[in-house]
XYZ file of C-alpha atoms in Angstrom:
267
model
C -92.465 50.419 46.211
C -94.356 49.470 43.085
C -97.152 51.858 42.310
C -100.526 50.225 42.778
C -102.505 49.837 39.591
C -105.770 48.254 38.586
C -106.144 45.427 36.126
C -108.689 46.007 33.386
C -111.680 43.902 32.497
C -114.660 42.440 34.343
C -114.001 41.281 37.884
C -110.548 42.879 37.745
C -108.340 42.499 40.792
C -106.006 45.132 42.260
C -102.286 44.682 41.819
C -100.227 43.985 44.943
C -96.818 45.512 45.598
C -93.774 43.278 45.909
C -93.143 44.323 49.519
C -96.726 43.694 50.603
C -96.703 40.350 48.795
C -93.497 39.255 50.541
C -94.783 40.307 53.965
C -98.069 38.446 53.514
C -96.363 35.375 52.071
C -94.087 35.217 55.121
C -97.086 35.441 57.448
C -98.854 32.622 55.619
C -95.746 30.447 55.499
C -95.496 30.752 59.291
C -99.060 29.416 59.435
C -98.119 26.549 57.102
C -95.352 25.572 59.526
C -97.922 25.544 62.344
C -100.192 23.394 60.208
C -97.413 20.937 59.472
C -96.495 20.644 63.150
C -100.107 19.726 63.866
C -100.196 17.233 60.966
C -97.114 15.539 62.414
C -98.371 15.591 66.001
C -101.752 14.145 65.056
C -100.580 11.626 62.411
C -102.708 13.335 59.790
C -102.436 12.872 56.010
C -102.886 15.826 53.644
C -102.963 15.632 49.840
C -103.122 18.791 47.712
C -103.834 18.458 43.981
C -102.841 21.320 41.682
C -104.340 21.210 38.214
C -104.660 23.788 35.462
C -103.579 24.740 31.966
C -99.931 24.860 30.941
C -98.197 27.873 32.530
C -101.015 28.408 35.040
C -98.516 28.729 37.914
C -98.631 25.303 39.561
C -94.841 25.118 40.023
C -94.710 28.513 41.708
C -97.507 27.758 44.134
C -96.059 24.372 45.092
C -92.681 26.012 45.694
C -94.147 28.660 48.026
C -96.135 26.099 50.019
C -93.175 23.815 50.758
C -90.415 26.450 50.927
C -90.078 26.392 54.728
C -91.639 23.027 55.562
C -89.811 19.941 56.774
C -88.533 18.009 53.719
C -88.834 14.754 55.634
C -92.626 15.026 55.881
C -93.254 17.016 52.696
C -93.188 15.891 49.061
C -94.012 17.473 45.720
C -94.938 14.832 43.139
C -94.699 15.716 39.444
C -94.702 12.502 37.447
C -93.423 12.396 33.891
C -94.616 10.453 30.894
C -95.634 6.895 31.864
C -93.373 4.041 30.793
C -94.590 1.217 28.570
C -95.101 -0.923 31.665
C -97.037 1.807 33.462
C -99.301 2.217 30.454
C -100.390 -1.394 30.949
C -101.079 -0.957 34.683
C -104.298 -0.004 36.423
C -104.453 3.718 35.751
C -104.194 4.839 39.389
C -101.399 2.376 40.166
C -98.465 4.677 39.496
C -99.969 7.410 41.673
C -100.739 5.203 44.672
C -97.116 4.840 45.916
C -96.902 8.628 46.247
C -99.982 9.082 48.433
C -99.320 10.534 51.899
C -98.750 8.333 54.917
C -99.315 9.518 58.483
C -97.614 12.874 59.260
C -97.127 13.736 55.580
C -98.184 16.603 53.334
C -98.005 15.711 49.638
C -98.605 18.035 46.689
C -99.423 16.550 43.296
C -98.280 19.008 40.625
C -100.651 17.500 38.095
C -102.203 14.203 39.045
C -104.437 11.430 37.773
C -106.472 14.230 36.194
C -104.007 14.163 33.297
C -106.407 11.655 31.781
C -109.253 14.177 31.875
C -107.062 16.962 30.463
C -104.012 16.554 28.262
C -104.612 12.853 27.518
C -108.177 13.572 26.441
C -107.301 16.604 24.327
C -104.187 15.157 22.699
C -105.664 11.714 22.057
C -103.284 9.898 24.404
C -106.133 7.746 25.726
C -109.099 6.054 24.103
C -112.700 7.138 24.609
C -113.238 3.968 26.630
C -110.257 4.692 28.895
C -111.430 8.263 29.394
C -114.971 7.202 30.280
C -113.715 4.524 32.660
C -111.581 7.134 34.396
C -114.443 9.599 34.778
C -116.604 6.910 36.351
C -113.829 5.582 38.592
C -112.214 8.743 39.943
C -115.018 9.744 42.370
C -114.946 6.200 43.742
C -111.145 6.287 44.031
C -111.187 9.615 45.866
C -113.926 8.406 48.169
C -111.643 5.508 49.129
C -108.800 7.956 49.805
C -111.023 10.013 52.086
C -112.193 6.842 53.800
C -108.563 5.953 54.525
C -108.083 9.232 56.386
C -106.511 11.325 53.625
C -107.645 14.954 53.540
C -107.889 15.809 49.840
C -107.794 19.385 48.524
C -108.267 19.940 44.774
C -107.443 23.236 43.057
C -107.875 24.150 39.411
C -105.747 27.147 38.384
C -107.520 29.014 35.608
C -105.844 31.602 33.371
C -106.922 33.585 30.345
C -105.752 32.814 26.819
C -103.678 36.028 26.450
C -101.965 35.361 29.795
C -101.127 31.786 28.857
C -99.650 32.907 25.544
C -97.562 35.561 27.296
C -96.216 33.100 29.873
C -95.371 30.473 27.270
C -93.549 33.091 25.185
C -91.633 34.270 28.271
C -90.760 30.663 29.114
C -89.191 30.097 25.707
C -87.052 33.242 26.068
C -85.863 32.623 29.630
C -82.688 30.472 29.775
C -83.508 29.495 33.373
C -86.876 28.027 32.395
C -85.813 25.817 29.497
C -86.594 22.709 31.541
C -90.263 23.715 31.540
C -90.578 23.647 27.761
C -92.346 20.605 26.309
C -93.837 19.624 22.947
C -97.277 20.067 24.524
C -96.574 23.785 25.059
C -96.477 24.478 21.337
C -100.066 23.320 20.859
C -101.555 24.504 24.166
C -102.941 27.737 22.724
C -103.983 26.021 19.485
C -106.168 23.598 21.460
C -107.523 26.260 23.833
C -111.195 25.495 23.285
C -110.598 21.737 23.473
C -108.930 22.219 26.858
C -111.831 24.415 27.979
C -114.345 21.698 27.111
C -112.215 19.031 28.800
C -111.869 21.210 31.914
C -115.614 21.793 32.159
C -116.407 18.087 31.785
C -113.791 17.188 34.403
C -115.089 19.695 36.935
C -118.732 18.742 36.408
C -118.156 14.997 36.698
C -115.500 14.832 39.437
C -116.676 17.517 41.852
C -118.085 15.695 44.886
C -118.870 16.515 48.499
C -115.968 14.288 49.559
C -113.466 15.819 47.109
C -114.721 19.210 45.927
C -112.929 21.450 43.447
C -111.926 25.060 44.073
C -111.207 27.415 41.168
C -108.230 29.766 41.466
C -108.161 32.770 39.141
C -104.458 32.753 38.386
C -103.734 35.578 35.919
C -102.149 37.447 38.822
C -99.483 35.089 40.167
C -99.014 36.853 43.491
C -102.698 36.951 44.341
C -103.151 33.344 43.221
C -100.337 32.123 45.476
C -101.457 34.052 48.524
C -105.112 33.171 48.219
C -104.642 29.487 47.486
C -102.531 29.218 50.650
C -105.163 31.185 52.572
C -107.864 28.845 51.332
C -105.827 25.787 52.288
C -105.292 27.140 55.801
C -108.897 28.268 56.173
C -110.299 24.790 55.482
C -108.137 22.849 57.960
C -108.122 23.192 61.725
C -104.751 23.268 63.459
C -103.337 24.393 66.780
C -102.186 27.982 66.857
C -104.518 29.099 64.074
C -105.388 32.819 64.395
C -108.593 33.316 66.378
C -110.047 35.534 63.674
C -109.321 32.835 61.088
C -107.764 33.101 57.648
C -109.916 33.826 54.635
C -109.099 33.911 50.911
C -110.322 36.665 48.621
C -113.615 35.329 47.255
C -112.798 36.913 43.893
C -109.652 34.785 43.551
C -110.559 31.396 45.049
C -114.072 30.259 44.186
C -115.681 27.004 45.362
C -116.768 25.172 42.237
C -120.429 24.703 41.458
C -121.944 23.490 38.188
C -123.395 26.895 37.314
C -119.873 28.332 36.971
C -119.322 26.666 33.590
C -122.004 28.938 32.146
C -120.369 32.126 33.447
C -117.346 34.231 32.481
C -115.502 33.232 35.668
C -113.893 30.282 33.884
C -111.754 31.348 30.908
C -113.447 30.270 27.675
């Protein structure tokens, strides 16, 4: 068993052994299966949005959520660069076909929030397009909620040294070559620009209908476990443990405007 050690720095979190992580992940995945059975039985629609910096761990979390779920009622959506035609469409148009229907759980591994993040930072949209998006997205998400879609939004936040380490590891790993993109090479260079874009996005698109939750993701294992715990804790389903399921409040933090002035979000 891996010897337990403590991370350094303010608000540091304890390490978790591989065996304990696997045991807890299995327990939570059993609960996810229960949740999906209830979603199917009740014709519910669940949409989970995973956002965050490059290498924040979105792929890994999506993989652990869907690993043992029914592929017929579960989809992970990770759209690529829009085509010329899509660039001329209403911005939300290419996302709409992927929204969940009754009995479905859909995960967006990056979403329409690309416009508030990478498109804003890299100049892939105009100021007018960006502003129109920021005004429209709360209205769009309110319509989704009104249609019966349960929307869960998570922002995975990592530190600059951790991002650099993960991007370096990605370039060296022959099994992760598919993850490498031209954007990776400038992610660290534009760190502060991404921080400003993140703060503006959270402040302007956090609503009572579609609130954001921040996931401190430097520790991949703790991020995965606690995001799943948070997801399960916020949705009722048959067979849920009587004592409930609660995330570690140091790992998953409900967003509030005051957070942008603290050290909780990586600067």
